[in-house]
């Protein structure tokens, strides 16, 4: 039974974006006054507006927000797949201008090559960077063991379930030993039971490797279950609305989701979203 409850912090820009918070020496990721504006037939559309946040080494941080609030846009900037309109993002103190070898990405769909075995799919980033595939093969096999797929190394993607395919995607993202793992709604396409099981497995992987994780999701229980902190964004344009520190003991189990403390945290976050909808 959880004995502690999360502390809810309403964040104003001058509190959330302090120099100490943004530039702590242990920060892996720093976003400072980040804005992204798209050009459309209706004119400029601001997806992300003056977003500042930081994530320390080993943290598991989730971002929650309504559809269209810029969550995935922000992740694409961190991944180096999209350039900001103003402000910027740093990984390990270096400004992100293009995809980096020390940033791993897991998307909603694992996009595995159907003609390649599971093991060869995990090794794709190594081949793409023209690194030594033979030297990386033992690490790939180790990662498949970590995600529980060592027996499926020589299977093909169409022989795997959706959850198993997503685990291959996680192993592939870890093959280069990234400083930060970005996960963009990786379980959204899975059924409810598989999604819960994948949350447990991801927690186990994170516990074993303690990678810094930025996790995008629409699911409040999923975010609370997995995270050290949950960042709540406003409707479009996306701004940082609140930070929820999940001060609950680990390891967490599916039974944890039925505890009063867990329910209280989820209720607080839901009320935030309801308040946003009601706001003029």
XYZ file of C-alpha atoms in Angstrom:
280
model
C 0.000 0.000 0.000
C 1.315 3.402 -0.884
C 1.924 5.554 2.159
C 2.988 8.757 0.475
C 1.158 11.037 -1.904
C 2.375 13.129 -4.777
C 3.001 16.790 -4.216
C 1.180 18.959 -6.734
C 3.051 22.066 -7.804
C 1.293 24.745 -9.811
C 4.088 26.227 -11.874
C 4.314 29.816 -12.982
C 6.941 30.619 -15.634
C 9.161 32.552 -13.248
C 9.170 29.591 -10.818
C 9.430 26.654 -13.200
C 12.141 28.099 -15.401
C 14.744 29.189 -12.874
C 18.389 29.137 -13.839
C 19.087 26.551 -11.134
C 16.444 24.201 -12.490
C 17.400 24.560 -16.128
C 21.155 24.422 -15.801
C 21.779 21.847 -13.065
C 24.988 19.933 -13.727
C 23.149 16.587 -13.701
C 20.646 17.605 -16.379
C 20.612 15.420 -19.478
C 17.929 17.462 -21.253
C 17.271 21.199 -21.115
C 14.655 23.110 -23.097
C 14.727 26.876 -22.749
C 12.034 29.247 -24.057
C 11.263 26.809 -26.855
C 8.631 27.764 -29.439
C 7.586 25.975 -32.616
C 5.439 27.693 -35.248
C 4.090 25.859 -38.293
C 3.125 27.597 -41.509
C -0.278 26.488 -42.769
C -2.965 27.578 -45.211
C -4.587 29.403 -42.284
C -1.391 31.249 -41.485
C 1.169 30.652 -38.717
C 0.104 28.028 -36.163
C 1.954 28.036 -32.843
C 2.311 24.431 -31.625
C 4.651 25.021 -28.671
C 4.988 28.335 -26.877
C 7.861 29.406 -24.588
C 8.413 25.939 -23.118
C 11.208 25.546 -20.581
C 11.968 22.370 -18.637
C 14.809 20.117 -17.602
C 15.293 16.406 -16.944
C 18.034 14.996 -14.767
C 20.051 11.853 -15.378
C 18.104 8.692 -14.593
C 14.698 10.387 -14.316
C 11.560 8.980 -15.878
C 9.460 11.996 -16.890
C 6.104 11.845 -18.681
C 4.380 14.623 -20.574
C 0.583 14.682 -20.524
C -1.661 16.999 -22.482
C -4.695 17.134 -24.753
C -4.412 16.201 -28.419
C -2.692 18.887 -30.456
C -0.914 20.501 -27.501
C 2.561 20.002 -28.974
C 3.768 16.956 -27.028
C 5.009 15.078 -30.084
C 6.282 18.314 -31.631
C 8.471 18.865 -28.592
C 9.745 15.276 -28.727
C 10.634 15.707 -32.410
C 12.682 18.787 -31.554
C 14.554 16.830 -28.872
C 15.112 14.011 -31.380
C 16.606 16.497 -33.859
C 13.866 15.792 -36.406
C 12.361 19.296 -36.228
C 13.934 22.700 -35.833
C 12.498 25.157 -33.281
C 11.244 28.575 -34.320
C 12.876 30.143 -31.263
C 14.621 28.994 -28.134
C 16.351 25.651 -28.113
C 17.004 22.234 -26.644
C 20.264 20.896 -25.259
C 21.237 17.285 -24.618
C 24.252 16.883 -22.341
C 24.901 20.587 -22.728
C 25.007 20.542 -26.544
C 22.369 22.233 -28.684
C 20.308 19.741 -30.675
C 20.439 20.618 -34.378
C 20.044 17.175 -35.983
C 19.518 13.533 -34.929
C 22.091 12.416 -32.369
C 23.582 8.999 -31.672
C 23.041 9.511 -27.930
C 19.268 10.002 -28.284
C 17.143 6.878 -28.750
C 13.568 7.121 -30.039
C 10.641 4.711 -29.703
C 7.616 5.720 -31.782
C 3.990 4.648 -31.528
C 4.596 2.042 -34.237
C 7.871 0.094 -34.075
C 8.355 0.231 -37.898
C 10.364 -2.982 -38.063
C 11.748 -4.209 -41.368
C 9.566 -7.221 -42.233
C 12.330 -9.036 -44.148
C 14.842 -8.778 -41.269
C 14.997 -10.961 -38.194
C 14.413 -9.543 -34.727
C 18.157 -9.487 -34.086
C 18.879 -7.733 -37.364
C 16.164 -5.157 -36.658
C 17.850 -4.321 -33.350
C 21.147 -3.862 -35.206
C 19.730 -1.410 -37.787
C 21.109 1.752 -36.062
C 24.562 0.163 -35.940
C 24.479 -0.523 -39.664
C 23.103 2.954 -40.384
C 26.088 4.504 -38.607
C 28.468 2.085 -40.385
C 29.738 0.767 -37.091
C 31.068 -2.726 -36.371
C 28.005 -4.981 -36.553
C 29.876 -8.061 -35.347
C 31.069 -6.190 -32.262
C 27.533 -4.937 -31.549
C 25.868 -8.343 -31.918
C 26.518 -9.486 -28.303
C 25.010 -6.233 -27.019
C 21.959 -6.726 -29.235
C 21.517 -10.233 -27.852
C 21.881 -8.868 -24.320
C 19.186 -6.268 -25.003
C 16.849 -8.923 -26.407
C 17.336 -10.836 -23.161
C 16.580 -7.643 -21.246
C 13.228 -7.252 -23.052
C 12.458 -10.963 -22.787
C 12.904 -11.836 -26.448
C 16.142 -13.816 -26.478
C 14.254 -16.865 -27.773
C 12.877 -14.846 -30.698
C 16.148 -13.420 -32.040
C 15.801 -15.240 -35.361
C 12.049 -14.774 -35.773
C 10.542 -12.232 -38.160
C 8.273 -9.329 -37.141
C 5.100 -10.932 -38.505
C 5.675 -13.826 -36.111
C 5.457 -11.497 -33.105
C 2.558 -9.922 -31.248
C 2.166 -6.137 -31.146
C 3.660 -5.947 -27.671
C 6.630 -8.072 -28.686
C 7.251 -5.879 -31.719
C 7.275 -2.815 -29.493
C 9.831 -4.502 -27.222
C 12.030 -4.995 -30.286
C 11.674 -1.267 -30.911
C 12.803 -0.522 -27.349
C 15.833 -2.811 -27.709
C 16.706 -1.126 -31.014
C 16.518 2.318 -29.384
C 18.906 1.156 -26.646
C 21.507 -0.440 -28.926
C 23.629 2.730 -29.055
C 23.457 3.173 -25.280
C 21.721 6.570 -25.571
C 21.914 9.253 -22.916
C 18.140 9.731 -23.160
C 15.316 7.544 -24.431
C 12.380 9.335 -26.093
C 9.080 7.424 -26.205
C 6.182 8.855 -28.193
C 2.989 7.065 -27.084
C 4.662 3.682 -27.598
C 1.726 1.656 -26.234
C -1.151 3.600 -27.781
C -1.885 0.989 -30.468
C -2.003 -1.928 -27.991
C -5.045 -3.397 -26.290
C -5.644 -2.482 -22.641
C -4.274 -5.688 -21.120
C -1.134 -5.684 -23.274
C -0.642 -2.005 -22.518
C -0.683 -2.655 -18.773
C 1.764 -5.534 -19.171
C 4.064 -3.365 -21.277
C 4.056 -0.717 -18.543
C 5.317 -3.317 -16.076
C 7.982 -4.478 -18.519
C 9.107 -0.932 -19.280
C 9.406 -0.230 -15.558
C 11.589 -3.345 -15.242
C 13.790 -2.237 -18.148
C 14.124 1.260 -16.692
C 14.980 -0.169 -13.269
C 17.667 -2.391 -14.773
C 19.309 0.313 -16.910
C 18.218 3.588 -15.270
C 18.101 5.388 -18.574
C 16.789 8.932 -18.659
C 13.332 8.655 -20.238
C 10.994 11.269 -21.731
C 7.626 9.551 -22.213
C 4.697 11.014 -24.158
C 1.239 9.636 -23.368
C -2.470 10.464 -23.222
C -3.022 8.007 -20.382
C -3.043 9.513 -16.897
C -2.704 6.152 -15.059
C 0.143 5.121 -17.378
C 2.024 8.362 -16.704
C 1.538 8.131 -12.934
C 2.522 4.462 -12.842
C 5.782 4.918 -14.753
C 7.047 8.345 -13.781
C 9.108 10.220 -11.249
C 7.498 13.431 -12.525
C 4.530 14.185 -14.754
C 4.519 17.437 -16.723
C 1.057 18.690 -17.686
C 0.744 20.862 -20.782
C -1.955 23.335 -21.730
C -4.131 23.010 -24.835
C -2.605 24.429 -28.015
C -0.345 26.267 -28.047
C 1.482 23.948 -25.670
C 2.863 25.525 -22.538
C 3.957 23.969 -19.247
C 0.950 24.096 -16.922
C 1.999 22.030 -13.910
C 4.488 19.547 -12.544
C 3.377 16.557 -10.478
C 6.065 14.838 -8.455
C 5.120 11.164 -8.132
C 6.387 10.511 -4.633
C 5.335 6.854 -4.523
C 7.529 3.862 -3.741
C 9.003 1.680 -6.437
C 8.717 -0.976 -7.695
C 5.083 -0.469 -8.602
C 2.684 -3.274 -9.493
C -0.695 -3.423 -11.202
C -2.225 -3.705 -7.730
C -0.709 -0.290 -7.002
C -3.166 1.246 -9.452
C -6.074 0.415 -7.150
C -4.516 2.098 -4.112
C -6.091 5.285 -2.676
C -2.866 7.248 -3.131
C -2.578 6.311 -6.800
C -6.215 7.212 -7.389
C -5.766 10.544 -5.635
C -2.899 11.531 -7.927
C -4.839 10.569 -11.043
C -7.822 12.523 -9.741
C -5.748 15.663 -9.275
C -4.478 15.477 -12.837
C -7.960 14.847 -14.241
C -9.252 17.903 -12.387
C -6.491 19.958 -13.991
C -7.660 18.913 -17.446
C -11.300 19.548 -16.529
C -10.368 23.025 -15.294
C -8.568 23.718 -18.579
C -11.663 22.704 -20.558
C -13.882 24.961 -18.428
C -11.519 27.924 -18.656
C -12.652 30.654 -21.100
